[in-house]
Structures are given as structure tokens and as C-alpha cells.
PDB file of C-alpha atoms in Angstrom:
ATOM      1  CA  VAL A 253       0.000   0.000   0.000  1.00 35.00           C
ATOM      2  CA  GLY A 254       2.825   2.390   0.839  1.00 36.00           C
ATOM      3  CA  VAL A 255       4.254   2.062  -2.666  1.00 35.00           C
ATOM      4  CA  HIS A 256       0.958   3.150  -4.197  1.00 39.00           C
ATOM      5  CA  ILE A 257       0.663   6.110  -1.804  1.00 34.00           C
ATOM      6  CA  ARG A 258       4.142   7.366  -2.636  1.00 38.00           C
ATOM      7  CA  LEU A 259       3.450   6.984  -6.344  1.00 40.00           C
ATOM      8  CA  SER A 260       0.159   8.867  -6.079  1.00 40.00           C
ATOM      9  CA  ARG A 261       1.716  11.807  -4.230  1.00 39.00           C
ATOM     10  CA  ARG A 262       4.652  12.132  -6.580  1.00 41.00           C
ATOM     11  CA  VAL A 263       2.490  11.815  -9.675  1.00 42.00           C
ATOM     12  CA  THR A 264       0.277  14.605  -8.342  1.00 39.00           C
ATOM     13  CA  LEU A 265       3.243  16.954  -8.015  1.00 42.00           C
ATOM     14  CA  VAL A 266       4.673  16.003 -11.386  1.00 43.00           C
ATOM     15  CA  GLY A 267       1.222  16.310 -12.913  1.00 44.00           C
ATOM     16  CA  ALA A 268       0.991  19.920 -11.751  1.00 40.00           C
ATOM     17  CA  LEU A 269       4.333  20.727 -13.369  1.00 44.00           C
ATOM     18  CA  HIS A 270       3.299  18.899 -16.513  1.00 48.00           C
ATOM     19  CA  ARG A 271       0.056  20.834 -16.668  1.00 40.00           C
ATOM     20  CA  ASN A 272       1.706  24.215 -16.066  1.00 39.00           C
ATOM     21  CA  ARG A 273       4.292  23.722 -18.780  1.00 40.00           C
ATOM     22  CA  GLY A 274       1.517  23.150 -21.296  1.00 39.00           C
ATOM     23  CA  THR A 275       2.594  22.891 -24.903  1.00 37.00           C
ATOM     24  CA  GLU A 276       6.272  23.251 -24.042  1.00 45.00           C
ATOM     25  CA  MET A 277       6.374  19.556 -23.139  1.00 65.00           C
ATOM     26  CA  SER A 278       6.021  16.786 -25.743  1.00 90.00           C
ATOM     27  CA  GLN A 279       3.351  14.232 -25.042  1.00 98.00           C
ATOM     28  CA  THR A 280       4.372  10.854 -23.693  1.00 98.00           C
ATOM     29  CA  VAL A 281       2.963   7.408 -24.451  1.00 98.00           C
ATOM     30  CA  LEU A 282       3.651   4.200 -22.539  1.00 98.00           C
ATOM     31  CA  ILE A 283       3.288   1.061 -24.659  1.00 98.00           C
ATOM     32  CA  THR A 284       3.292  -2.502 -23.349  1.00 98.00           C
ATOM     33  CA  GLY A 285       4.654  -5.361 -25.440  1.00 97.00           C
ATOM     34  CA  ALA A 286       6.835  -3.028 -27.519  1.00 97.00           C
ATOM     35  CA  SER A 287       9.583  -5.511 -28.418  1.00 96.00           C
ATOM     36  CA  SER A 288       7.878  -6.716 -31.612  1.00 95.00           C
ATOM     37  CA  GLY A 289       4.766  -6.658 -33.758  1.00 95.00           C
ATOM     38  CA  ILE A 290       2.079  -4.064 -33.134  1.00 97.00           C
ATOM     39  CA  GLY A 291       3.797  -2.710 -30.019  1.00 97.00           C
ATOM     40  CA  LYS A 292       7.110  -2.057 -31.749  1.00 97.00           C
ATOM     41  CA  ALA A 293       5.410  -0.546 -34.797  1.00 97.00           C
ATOM     42  CA  SER A 294       3.423   1.746 -32.491  1.00 98.00           C
ATOM     43  CA  ALA A 295       6.520   2.805 -30.558  1.00 98.00           C
ATOM     44  CA  ASN A 296       8.295   3.724 -33.790  1.00 97.00           C
ATOM     45  CA  LEU A 297       5.276   5.600 -35.131  1.00 98.00           C
ATOM     46  CA  PHE A 298       4.759   7.703 -31.999  1.00 98.00           C
ATOM     47  CA  ALA A 299       8.491   8.481 -31.811  1.00 98.00           C
ATOM     48  CA  ASP A 300       8.586   9.457 -35.505  1.00 97.00           C
ATOM     49  CA  ARG A 301       5.741  11.898 -34.850  1.00 97.00           C
ATOM     50  CA  GLY A 302       7.547  13.690 -32.049  1.00 97.00           C
ATOM     51  CA  TRP A 303       6.237  11.866 -29.004  1.00 98.00           C
ATOM     52  CA  ASN A 304       8.218  10.651 -26.033  1.00 98.00           C
ATOM     53  CA  VAL A 305       7.811   6.880 -25.805  1.00 98.00           C
ATOM     54  CA  VAL A 306       8.112   4.545 -22.833  1.00 98.00           C
ATOM     55  CA  ALA A 307       8.585   1.252 -24.702  1.00 98.00           C
ATOM     56  CA  THR A 308       8.059  -1.559 -22.236  1.00 98.00           C
ATOM     57  CA  MET A 309       8.776  -5.248 -22.663  1.00 98.00           C
ATOM     58  CA  ARG A 310       9.599  -8.301 -20.572  1.00 97.00           C
ATOM     59  CA  ASN A 311      13.235  -8.252 -21.697  1.00 97.00           C
ATOM     60  CA  PRO A 312      14.643  -4.755 -22.402  1.00 97.00           C
ATOM     61  CA  ASP A 313      17.517  -6.372 -24.321  1.00 95.00           C
ATOM     62  CA  ASP A 314      14.950  -6.871 -27.098  1.00 95.00           C
ATOM     63  CA  GLY A 315      14.638  -3.091 -27.473  1.00 94.00           C
ATOM     64  CA  GLY A 316      16.966  -2.944 -30.471  1.00 89.00           C
ATOM     65  CA  ASP A 317      16.903   0.329 -32.388  1.00 92.00           C
ATOM     66  CA  LEU A 318      14.298   1.770 -30.011  1.00 95.00           C
ATOM     67  CA  ALA A 319      16.891   2.007 -27.257  1.00 92.00           C
ATOM     68  CA  ARG A 320      19.085   4.268 -29.408  1.00 93.00           C
ATOM     69  CA  ASN A 321      16.388   6.930 -29.772  1.00 94.00           C
ATOM     70  CA  ASP A 322      16.763   9.803 -27.285  1.00 92.00           C
ATOM     71  CA  HIS A 323      12.977  10.169 -27.141  1.00 96.00           C
ATOM     72  CA  VAL A 324      12.426   6.515 -26.271  1.00 98.00           C
ATOM     73  CA  LEU A 325      12.884   4.891 -22.865  1.00 98.00           C
ATOM     74  CA  VAL A 326      13.112   1.115 -23.108  1.00 98.00           C
ATOM     75  CA  THR A 327      12.305  -0.499 -19.779  1.00 98.00           C
ATOM     76  CA  ARG A 328      11.056  -3.736 -18.292  1.00 98.00           C
ATOM     77  CA  LEU A 329       7.389  -4.431 -17.743  1.00 98.00           C
ATOM     78  CA  ASP A 330       6.093  -7.952 -17.212  1.00 98.00           C
ATOM     79  CA  LEU A 331       2.325  -8.150 -16.823  1.00 98.00           C
ATOM     80  CA  LEU A 332       2.794 -11.036 -14.389  1.00 98.00           C
ATOM     81  CA  ASP A 333       5.021  -8.891 -12.150  1.00 98.00           C
ATOM     82  CA  SER A 334       3.130  -6.128 -10.331  1.00 98.00           C
ATOM     83  CA  LYS A 335       6.300  -4.410  -9.143  1.00 98.00           C
ATOM     84  CA  SER A 336       7.622  -4.151 -12.702  1.00 98.00           C
ATOM     85  CA  ILE A 337       4.427  -2.368 -13.744  1.00 98.00           C
ATOM     86  CA  THR A 338       4.740   0.222 -10.977  1.00 98.00           C
ATOM     87  CA  THR A 339       8.460   0.676 -11.637  1.00 98.00           C
ATOM     88  CA  ALA A 340       7.988   1.148 -15.398  1.00 98.00           C
ATOM     89  CA  VAL A 341       5.397   3.872 -14.828  1.00 98.00           C
ATOM     90  CA  GLU A 342       7.654   5.611 -12.275  1.00 98.00           C
ATOM     91  CA  GLU A 343      10.613   5.480 -14.668  1.00 98.00           C
ATOM     92  CA  GLY A 344       8.509   6.968 -17.455  1.00 98.00           C
ATOM     93  CA  ILE A 345       7.380   9.799 -15.196  1.00 98.00           C
ATOM     94  CA  ASP A 346      10.944  10.430 -13.992  1.00 98.00           C
ATOM     95  CA  ARG A 347      12.251  10.593 -17.569  1.00 97.00           C
ATOM     96  CA  PHE A 348       9.496  12.515 -19.326  1.00 97.00           C
ATOM     97  CA  GLY A 349       7.402  14.157 -16.600  1.00 97.00           C
ATOM     98  CA  GLY A 350       4.172  12.246 -17.009  1.00 98.00           C
ATOM     99  CA  ILE A 351       2.210   9.657 -19.002  1.00 98.00           C
ATOM    100  CA  ASP A 352      -0.350  11.175 -21.367  1.00 98.00           C
ATOM    101  CA  VAL A 353      -1.373   7.997 -23.201  1.00 98.00           C
ATOM    102  CA  LEU A 354      -1.278   4.342 -22.193  1.00 98.00           C
ATOM    103  CA  VAL A 355      -1.375   1.725 -24.943  1.00 98.00           C
ATOM    104  CA  ASN A 356      -2.150  -1.704 -23.492  1.00 98.00           C
ATOM    105  CA  ASN A 357      -0.883  -3.883 -26.313  1.00 98.00           C
ATOM    106  CA  ALA A 358       0.842  -6.868 -24.663  1.00 97.00           C
ATOM    107  CA  GLY A 359      -1.018 -10.161 -24.685  1.00 96.00           C
ATOM    108  CA  TYR A 360      -1.195 -13.623 -26.206  1.00 95.00           C
ATOM    109  CA  GLY A 361      -3.653 -16.338 -27.202  1.00 95.00           C
ATOM    110  CA  ALA A 362      -4.301 -19.618 -25.373  1.00 96.00           C
ATOM    111  CA  TYR A 363      -6.397 -22.103 -27.353  1.00 96.00           C
ATOM    112  CA  GLY A 364      -7.564 -25.667 -26.943  1.00 96.00           C
ATOM    113  CA  PRO A 365     -10.441 -27.604 -25.346  1.00 97.00           C
ATOM    114  CA  LEU A 366     -11.228 -26.116 -21.961  1.00 97.00           C
ATOM    115  CA  GLU A 367     -11.406 -29.555 -20.356  1.00 97.00           C
ATOM    116  CA  ALA A 368      -7.877 -30.347 -21.544  1.00 96.00           C
ATOM    117  CA  THR A 369      -6.353 -27.136 -20.219  1.00 97.00           C
ATOM    118  CA  PRO A 370      -4.636 -27.047 -16.790  1.00 97.00           C
ATOM    119  CA  MET A 371      -5.773 -24.338 -14.406  1.00 97.00           C
ATOM    120  CA  ASP A 372      -2.346 -22.684 -14.362  1.00 97.00           C
ATOM    121  CA  VAL A 373      -2.620 -22.142 -18.131  1.00 97.00           C
ATOM    122  CA  ILE A 374      -6.148 -20.793 -17.724  1.00 97.00           C
ATOM    123  CA  ARG A 375      -5.138 -18.377 -14.975  1.00 98.00           C
ATOM    124  CA  ARG A 376      -2.079 -17.160 -16.884  1.00 98.00           C
ATOM    125  CA  GLN A 377      -4.227 -16.239 -19.879  1.00 98.00           C
ATOM    126  CA  PHE A 378      -6.398 -13.955 -17.758  1.00 98.00           C
ATOM    127  CA  ASP A 379      -3.494 -12.718 -15.627  1.00 98.00           C
ATOM    128  CA  VAL A 380      -1.752 -11.405 -18.760  1.00 98.00           C
ATOM    129  CA  ASN A 381      -4.610 -10.329 -21.003  1.00 98.00           C
ATOM    130  CA  LEU A 382      -6.915  -8.919 -18.331  1.00 98.00           C
ATOM    131  CA  PHE A 383      -5.484  -8.495 -14.841  1.00 98.00           C
ATOM    132  CA  GLY A 384      -2.086  -7.223 -16.001  1.00 98.00           C
ATOM    133  CA  LEU A 385      -3.898  -4.744 -18.243  1.00 98.00           C
ATOM    134  CA  ILE A 386      -5.975  -3.599 -15.269  1.00 98.00           C
ATOM    135  CA  GLU A 387      -2.899  -3.145 -13.082  1.00 98.00           C
ATOM    136  CA  THR A 388      -1.231  -1.020 -15.753  1.00 98.00           C
ATOM    137  CA  ILE A 389      -4.310   1.189 -16.036  1.00 98.00           C
ATOM    138  CA  VAL A 390      -4.458   1.640 -12.270  1.00 98.00           C
ATOM    139  CA  ALA A 391      -0.756   2.583 -12.212  1.00 98.00           C
ATOM    140  CA  VAL A 392      -1.181   5.484 -14.664  1.00 98.00           C
ATOM    141  CA  LEU A 393      -4.527   6.785 -13.394  1.00 98.00           C
ATOM    142  CA  PRO A 394      -3.260   8.939 -10.495  1.00 98.00           C
ATOM    143  CA  GLY A 395      -1.226  11.117 -12.867  1.00 98.00           C
ATOM    144  CA  MET A 396      -4.005  11.352 -15.456  1.00 98.00           C
ATOM    145  CA  ARG A 397      -6.559  12.155 -12.768  1.00 98.00           C
ATOM    146  CA  ALA A 398      -4.320  14.886 -11.323  1.00 98.00           C
ATOM    147  CA  ARG A 399      -4.088  16.530 -14.764  1.00 97.00           C
ATOM    148  CA  ALA A 400      -7.737  15.813 -15.642  1.00 98.00           C
ATOM    149  CA  SER A 401      -6.565  14.461 -18.983  1.00 98.00           C
ATOM    150  CA  GLY A 402      -5.214  11.323 -20.585  1.00 98.00           C
ATOM    151  CA  VAL A 403      -6.057   8.504 -22.957  1.00 98.00           C
ATOM    152  CA  ILE A 404      -6.122   4.764 -22.302  1.00 98.00           C
ATOM    153  CA  VAL A 405      -5.958   2.662 -25.462  1.00 98.00           C
ATOM    154  CA  ASN A 406      -6.721  -1.027 -24.952  1.00 98.00           C
ATOM    155  CA  VAL A 407      -5.778  -3.303 -27.836  1.00 98.00           C
ATOM    156  CA  SER A 408      -8.528  -5.884 -27.919  1.00 97.00           C
ATOM    157  CA  SER A 409      -9.271  -7.934 -31.048  1.00 96.00           C
ATOM    158  CA  VAL A 410     -12.021  -8.753 -33.481  1.00 95.00           C
ATOM    159  CA  GLY A 411     -11.971 -11.829 -31.232  1.00 95.00           C
ATOM    160  CA  GLY A 412     -13.335  -9.616 -28.486  1.00 96.00           C
ATOM    161  CA  ARG A 413     -16.680  -9.593 -30.262  1.00 95.00           C
ATOM    162  CA  VAL A 414     -16.600 -12.775 -32.371  1.00 94.00           C
ATOM    163  CA  THR A 415     -15.420 -16.198 -31.210  1.00 94.00           C
ATOM    164  CA  TYR A 416     -13.857 -19.262 -32.819  1.00 92.00           C
ATOM    165  CA  PRO A 417     -13.988 -22.866 -31.606  1.00 93.00           C
ATOM    166  CA  LEU A 418     -11.368 -23.834 -29.004  1.00 95.00           C
ATOM    167  CA  GLY A 419     -10.741 -20.179 -28.153  1.00 95.00           C
ATOM    168  CA  SER A 420     -12.737 -20.007 -24.924  1.00 97.00           C
ATOM    169  CA  LEU A 421      -9.786 -18.649 -22.941  1.00 97.00           C
ATOM    170  CA  TYR A 422      -8.471 -16.116 -25.450  1.00 97.00           C
ATOM    171  CA  HIS A 423     -11.918 -14.880 -26.417  1.00 97.00           C
ATOM    172  CA  GLY A 424     -13.041 -14.876 -22.792  1.00 98.00           C
ATOM    173  CA  SER A 425     -10.130 -12.611 -21.884  1.00 98.00           C
ATOM    174  CA  LYS A 426     -10.727 -10.272 -24.815  1.00 98.00           C
ATOM    175  CA  TRP A 427     -14.480 -10.081 -24.236  1.00 98.00           C
ATOM    176  CA  ALA A 428     -13.621  -9.149 -20.660  1.00 98.00           C
ATOM    177  CA  VAL A 429     -11.347  -6.360 -21.950  1.00 98.00           C
ATOM    178  CA  GLU A 430     -14.224  -5.128 -24.115  1.00 97.00           C
ATOM    179  CA  GLY A 431     -16.665  -5.019 -21.192  1.00 96.00           C
ATOM    180  CA  LEU A 432     -14.116  -3.471 -18.860  1.00 98.00           C
ATOM    181  CA  SER A 433     -13.232  -0.778 -21.390  1.00 97.00           C
ATOM    182  CA  GLU A 434     -16.812   0.090 -22.265  1.00 96.00           C
ATOM    183  CA  ALA A 435     -17.767   0.519 -18.614  1.00 95.00           C
ATOM    184  CA  LEU A 436     -14.522   2.348 -17.844  1.00 98.00           C
ATOM    185  CA  HIS A 437     -15.100   4.871 -20.610  1.00 96.00           C
ATOM    186  CA  TYR A 438     -18.134   6.163 -18.687  1.00 96.00           C
ATOM    187  CA  GLU A 439     -16.295   6.109 -15.363  1.00 96.00           C
ATOM    188  CA  LEU A 440     -13.219   7.996 -16.545  1.00 97.00           C
ATOM    189  CA  ALA A 441     -15.014  10.472 -18.815  1.00 96.00           C
ATOM    190  CA  VAL A 442     -16.044  12.475 -15.749  1.00 95.00           C
ATOM    191  CA  LEU A 443     -12.316  12.838 -14.954  1.00 97.00           C
ATOM    192  CA  GLY A 444     -11.379  14.081 -18.427  1.00 97.00           C
ATOM    193  CA  ILE A 445      -9.783  10.741 -19.375  1.00 98.00           C
ATOM    194  CA  ARG A 446     -10.754   9.002 -22.615  1.00 98.00           C
ATOM    195  CA  VAL A 447     -10.835   5.234 -23.183  1.00 98.00           C
ATOM    196  CA  LYS A 448     -10.384   3.680 -26.628  1.00 98.00           C
ATOM    197  CA  LEU A 449     -10.656   0.097 -27.884  1.00 98.00           C
ATOM    198  CA  ILE A 450      -8.683  -1.214 -30.873  1.00 98.00           C
ATOM    199  CA  GLU A 451     -10.140  -4.270 -32.612  1.00 97.00           C
ATOM    200  CA  PRO A 452      -7.649  -5.648 -35.158  1.00 95.00           C
ATOM    201  CA  GLY A 453      -8.373  -8.538 -37.474  1.00 91.00           C
ATOM    202  CA  GLY A 454      -5.570 -10.709 -38.873  1.00 88.00           C
ATOM    203  CA  VAL A 455      -2.103  -9.174 -38.516  1.00 89.00           C
ATOM    204  CA  ASN A 456       1.234 -10.424 -39.818  1.00 87.00           C
ATOM    205  CA  THR A 457       2.917 -10.845 -36.414  1.00 70.00           C
ATOM    206  CA  ASP A 458       4.216 -13.752 -34.355  1.00 63.00           C
ATOM    207  CA  PHE A 459       0.767 -14.303 -32.791  1.00 52.00           C
ATOM    208  CA  GLY A 460       0.821 -17.862 -34.104  1.00 50.00           C
ATOM    209  CA  GLY A 461       4.347 -18.387 -32.713  1.00 54.00           C
ATOM    210  CA  ARG A 462       5.574 -17.297 -29.297  1.00 59.00           C
ATOM    211  CA  SER A 463       2.318 -15.426 -28.663  1.00 66.00           C
ATOM    212  CA  PHE A 464       0.212 -18.569 -29.145  1.00 79.00           C
ATOM    213  CA  VAL A 465      -0.340 -21.529 -26.808  1.00 92.00           C
ATOM    214  CA  PHE A 466      -2.346 -24.596 -27.844  1.00 92.00           C
ATOM    215  CA  THR A 467      -3.271 -27.231 -25.271  1.00 94.00           C
ATOM    216  CA  HIS A 468      -4.789 -30.600 -26.136  1.00 90.00           C
ATOM    217  CA  ASP A 469      -4.921 -34.049 -24.589  1.00 93.00           C
ATOM    218  CA  PRO A 470      -5.075 -36.704 -27.351  1.00 91.00           C
ATOM    219  CA  ASN A 471      -6.645 -39.088 -24.821  1.00 94.00           C
ATOM    220  CA  LEU A 472      -9.769 -36.910 -24.918  1.00 95.00           C
ATOM    221  CA  THR A 473     -10.711 -38.414 -28.266  1.00 95.00           C
ATOM    222  CA  ASP A 474     -14.192 -36.887 -28.306  1.00 96.00           C
ATOM    223  CA  TYR A 475     -12.620 -33.512 -29.094  1.00 95.00           C
ATOM    224  CA  GLN A 476     -10.290 -34.781 -31.829  1.00 94.00           C
ATOM    225  CA  PRO A 477     -12.545 -34.090 -34.847  1.00 93.00           C
ATOM    226  CA  LEU A 478     -13.007 -30.479 -33.743  1.00 93.00           C
ATOM    227  CA  VAL A 479      -9.295 -30.100 -32.967  1.00 93.00           C
ATOM    228  CA  ASP A 480      -8.408 -31.412 -36.426  1.00 91.00           C
ATOM    229  CA  ALA A 481     -10.904 -29.076 -38.114  1.00 90.00           C
ATOM    230  CA  ALA A 482      -9.733 -26.054 -36.129  1.00 86.00           C
ATOM    231  CA  VAL A 483      -6.041 -26.745 -36.768  1.00 84.00           C
ATOM    232  CA  ALA A 484      -6.746 -27.224 -40.477  1.00 85.00           C
ATOM    233  CA  ALA A 485      -8.631 -23.930 -40.591  1.00 80.00           C
ATOM    234  CA  MET A 486      -5.748 -22.141 -38.868  1.00 74.00           C
ATOM    235  CA  GLU A 487      -3.176 -23.641 -41.220  1.00 74.00           C
ATOM    236  CA  ALA A 488      -5.308 -22.781 -44.251  1.00 71.00           C
ATOM    237  CA  GLY A 489      -5.472 -19.157 -43.222  1.00 60.00           C
ATOM    238  CA  THR A 490      -3.391 -17.128 -45.654  1.00 52.00           C
ATOM    239  CA  PRO A 491      -1.486 -14.051 -44.504  1.00 55.00           C
ATOM    240  CA  SER A 492      -2.159 -12.373 -47.856  1.00 54.00           C
ATOM    241  CA  GLY A 493      -5.344 -10.846 -46.468  1.00 67.00           C
ATOM    242  CA  ASN A 494      -3.731  -9.775 -43.227  1.00 86.00           C
ATOM    243  CA  GLN A 495      -2.698  -6.254 -42.342  1.00 92.00           C
ATOM    244  CA  GLU A 496       0.770  -5.276 -41.252  1.00 95.00           C
ATOM    245  CA  PRO A 497       1.598  -4.167 -37.690  1.00 96.00           C
ATOM    246  CA  GLU A 498       2.214  -0.666 -39.053  1.00 97.00           C
ATOM    247  CA  ASP A 499      -1.413  -0.542 -40.238  1.00 96.00           C
ATOM    248  CA  VAL A 500      -2.671  -1.257 -36.730  1.00 97.00           C
ATOM    249  CA  ALA A 501      -0.203   1.267 -35.307  1.00 98.00           C
ATOM    250  CA  GLU A 502      -1.815   3.961 -37.453  1.00 98.00           C
ATOM    251  CA  VAL A 503      -5.223   3.084 -36.004  1.00 98.00           C
ATOM    252  CA  ILE A 504      -3.785   3.163 -32.480  1.00 98.00           C
ATOM    253  CA  PHE A 505      -2.287   6.597 -33.118  1.00 98.00           C
ATOM    254  CA  ALA A 506      -5.608   7.840 -34.522  1.00 98.00           C
ATOM    255  CA  ALA A 507      -7.404   6.595 -31.406  1.00 98.00           C
ATOM    256  CA  ALA A 508      -4.810   8.082 -29.053  1.00 98.00           C
ATOM    257  CA  THR A 509      -5.200  11.506 -30.644  1.00 98.00           C
ATOM    258  CA  ASP A 510      -8.975  11.349 -31.136  1.00 98.00           C
ATOM    259  CA  GLU A 511     -10.731  13.891 -28.908  1.00 97.00           C
ATOM    260  CA  SER A 512     -14.253  12.589 -29.451  1.00 96.00           C
ATOM    261  CA  ALA A 513     -16.191  10.156 -27.264  1.00 94.00           C
ATOM    262  CA  ARG A 514     -15.745   7.376 -29.834  1.00 95.00           C
ATOM    263  CA  LEU A 515     -14.861   4.100 -28.115  1.00 96.00           C
ATOM    264  CA  ARG A 516     -14.206   1.424 -30.763  1.00 96.00           C
ATOM    265  CA  PHE A 517     -11.727   1.508 -33.648  1.00 97.00           C
ATOM    266  CA  ILE A 518     -11.791  -1.496 -35.986  1.00 96.00           C
ATOM    267  CA  SER A 519      -8.511  -2.227 -37.771  1.00 95.00           C
ATOM    268  CA  GLY A 520      -8.446  -4.123 -41.063  1.00 91.00           C
ATOM    269  CA  ASP A 521     -10.913  -4.850 -43.851  1.00 92.00           C
ATOM    270  CA  GLY A 522     -11.266  -8.461 -42.708  1.00 91.00           C
ATOM    271  CA  ALA A 523     -12.292  -7.387 -39.221  1.00 93.00           C
ATOM    272  CA  LYS A 524     -14.777  -4.862 -40.580  1.00 93.00           C
ATOM    273  CA  ALA A 525     -16.362  -7.480 -42.863  1.00 91.00           C
ATOM    274  CA  LEU A 526     -16.566 -10.100 -40.115  1.00 90.00           C
ATOM    275  CA  LEU A 527     -18.161  -7.731 -37.617  1.00 92.00           C
ATOM    276  CA  ALA A 528     -20.570  -6.415 -40.238  1.00 90.00           C
ATOM    277  CA  ASN A 529     -21.600 -10.000 -40.950  1.00 86.00           C
ATOM    278  CA  ARG A 530     -22.060 -10.717 -37.259  1.00 84.00           C
ATOM    279  CA  TYR A 531     -24.230  -7.716 -36.559  1.00 85.00           C
ATOM    280  CA  SER A 532     -26.219  -7.775 -39.785  1.00 81.00           C
ATOM    281  CA  ALA A 533     -27.486 -11.302 -39.065  1.00 67.00           C
ATOM    282  CA  GLU A 534     -31.204 -11.256 -38.356  1.00 70.00           C
ATOM    283  CA  GLN A 535     -30.688 -13.475 -35.355  1.00 70.00           C
ATOM    284  CA  ASP A 536     -27.713 -14.450 -33.273  1.00 75.00           C
ATOM    285  CA  GLU A 537     -28.437 -18.094 -34.050  1.00 77.00           C
ATOM    286  CA  GLN A 538     -27.994 -17.426 -37.769  1.00 80.00           C
ATOM    287  CA  PHE A 539     -24.413 -16.296 -37.335  1.00 78.00           C
ATOM    288  CA  LEU A 540     -23.575 -19.075 -34.890  1.00 79.00           C
ATOM    289  CA  ALA A 541     -25.030 -21.673 -37.249  1.00 84.00           C
ATOM    290  CA  GLY A 542     -22.766 -20.390 -40.010  1.00 84.00           C
ATOM    291  CA  MET A 543     -19.730 -20.753 -37.773  1.00 77.00           C
ATOM    292  CA  ARG A 544     -20.726 -24.294 -36.800  1.00 82.00           C
ATOM    293  CA  GLU A 545     -21.106 -25.206 -40.450  1.00 84.00           C
ATOM    294  CA  ARG A 546     -17.682 -23.784 -41.241  1.00 81.00           C
ATOM    295  CA  PHE A 547     -16.042 -26.008 -38.628  1.00 80.00           C
ATOM    296  CA  GLY A 548     -18.206 -29.060 -39.260  1.00 78.00           C
ATOM    297  CA  ILE A 549     -19.791 -28.983 -35.827  1.00 75.00           C
TER     298      ILE A 549
END
């Protein structure tokens, strides 16, 4: 508790200085998961446009070229380590004077039959994608509240509004981010803080590599037909229709600088088409039936 009290008091003082200096101070964004993919592309984009960037990642040695930019602070933030979250925010404030925008980008996907998935895998999915995101928001809020301004950008997914078979954990975590963000945008609006949701479709990143966990027990043979169909569908997916991380970074930047009350920003033609299909269906059952047919369920 003492750590949070000290942080709150110091952020309040720094916030006053930040507010008084006005336009003399460049804006600062803190980005989680900035070592690769969407996070790295976003860090580069914000830096190229004159922002100060706190580029956080589990291993700062992965910072690469970002670490050589005078306007970028590369530092450690592991969403499973509460102290690292607090420390990263403090370091960003010490270096740049305050955090104007938080981009919650870090996360991964855990797939597989729920029954076959150990509880430690289940908990880790929500600890990273949801609870770590919440802790990061809470860490930056005292400074934003003191200045009565700020933007929180939560990178969700088209999978936060549409689900695929065997994705109960990933989709559950992203649907939770959607609900959290929508409720939070009311709560923080009265403080002058805006909340934005980014919903990307397919992106050419390592999501299917180190950012993807698939759990299955072959002894649970009842699930095997669905597992085979889902794996085949994933392997058949072509990256030709995917967007690049830089495309999503542009949408994130647009959301971070948007002064309206708009909450959701869809990224990618595929995501827009899929969501349009979902919400144009006359009944929910119609869309779900189409998905079942696609996977032979």
C-alpha cells in the first residue's frame, strides 16, 4: 500500500508541473509489449511523430533500435510482475514528466479444449490479457486524474466480439477487456480521461508463434474431430489478407489523438467485414449456425 501512496503523491506533483508547462512539453505514451509486432510498430510511429515513448517489454535487451532513440525509454514491464508495472510507470514519469497515453498492447492467445487445459494455463491467460492490463491502467490513473486528462488505449481484437472454436480462454479474456473498457469509458469520462478500444483482425505478427499456446490431450478423443478441423482452418489461413503491424499502429495513433467520445476503432478490412456479418445477421443463431457449419460442428 505504501508504494501506491508514494506513487500517487509524486504523480500529483509532477502532474501539476506537466500541466503548467503546457505545450512546451512533448506528449508521452507508454506502450506494453513493444519488443515486436504491433507494439514495436506503435513505438516507432509515436516516436517518428515527435512523441516521447516509454517502450516496455519483458526483456529490455529486445529493445533494439528503439533504445538508441533519445525520445524513447526502453524499460522492463512484465504483466505477471506487479512491481515491474509500478516501476515502469515511475521510470517513465521520472524521464518525461508524465504519461499522457497508455497503450495496453501486450497479450497472447491460449487455445484448446477447456477440459484439456490445466488451471495454471487458464489463470495465466487472464493474468496477462486482463489483470495485467488492469494493473497497468491503475498505475497510470493517479497522474491522469491529477491533470484531468489522458487517454487509455486497450488493444482488444475482433476476437473480443466474435469467437472461434477452441478459443474459450483467449476470447473470454478479450471479451472481458471489451466489457471493462466500455464501462470504464463512462467512469473515466467524468475525470477528463478518454478510453479507446482497438479491434484488429488478422495481422502479420508472431501471434501464431511465441504469442500462441495450444493445449490438447489426445486421450480426450471426443474432441479430436473439432481439434483437427480447427487446426486445419488455422493452417489454411493465408497471410495475404492480413494487415501489417504498421497498419494497426496507425489506427492506435488515430485513437490516441482522437478527442471525441468514440470508443471502438476497428482495424483491417477483414475485421470490418466479419463484424458487419455478425451484426447484420437477423438473429444471433444465424451467425452461430454459419460458424458451426464452417467447422463441421
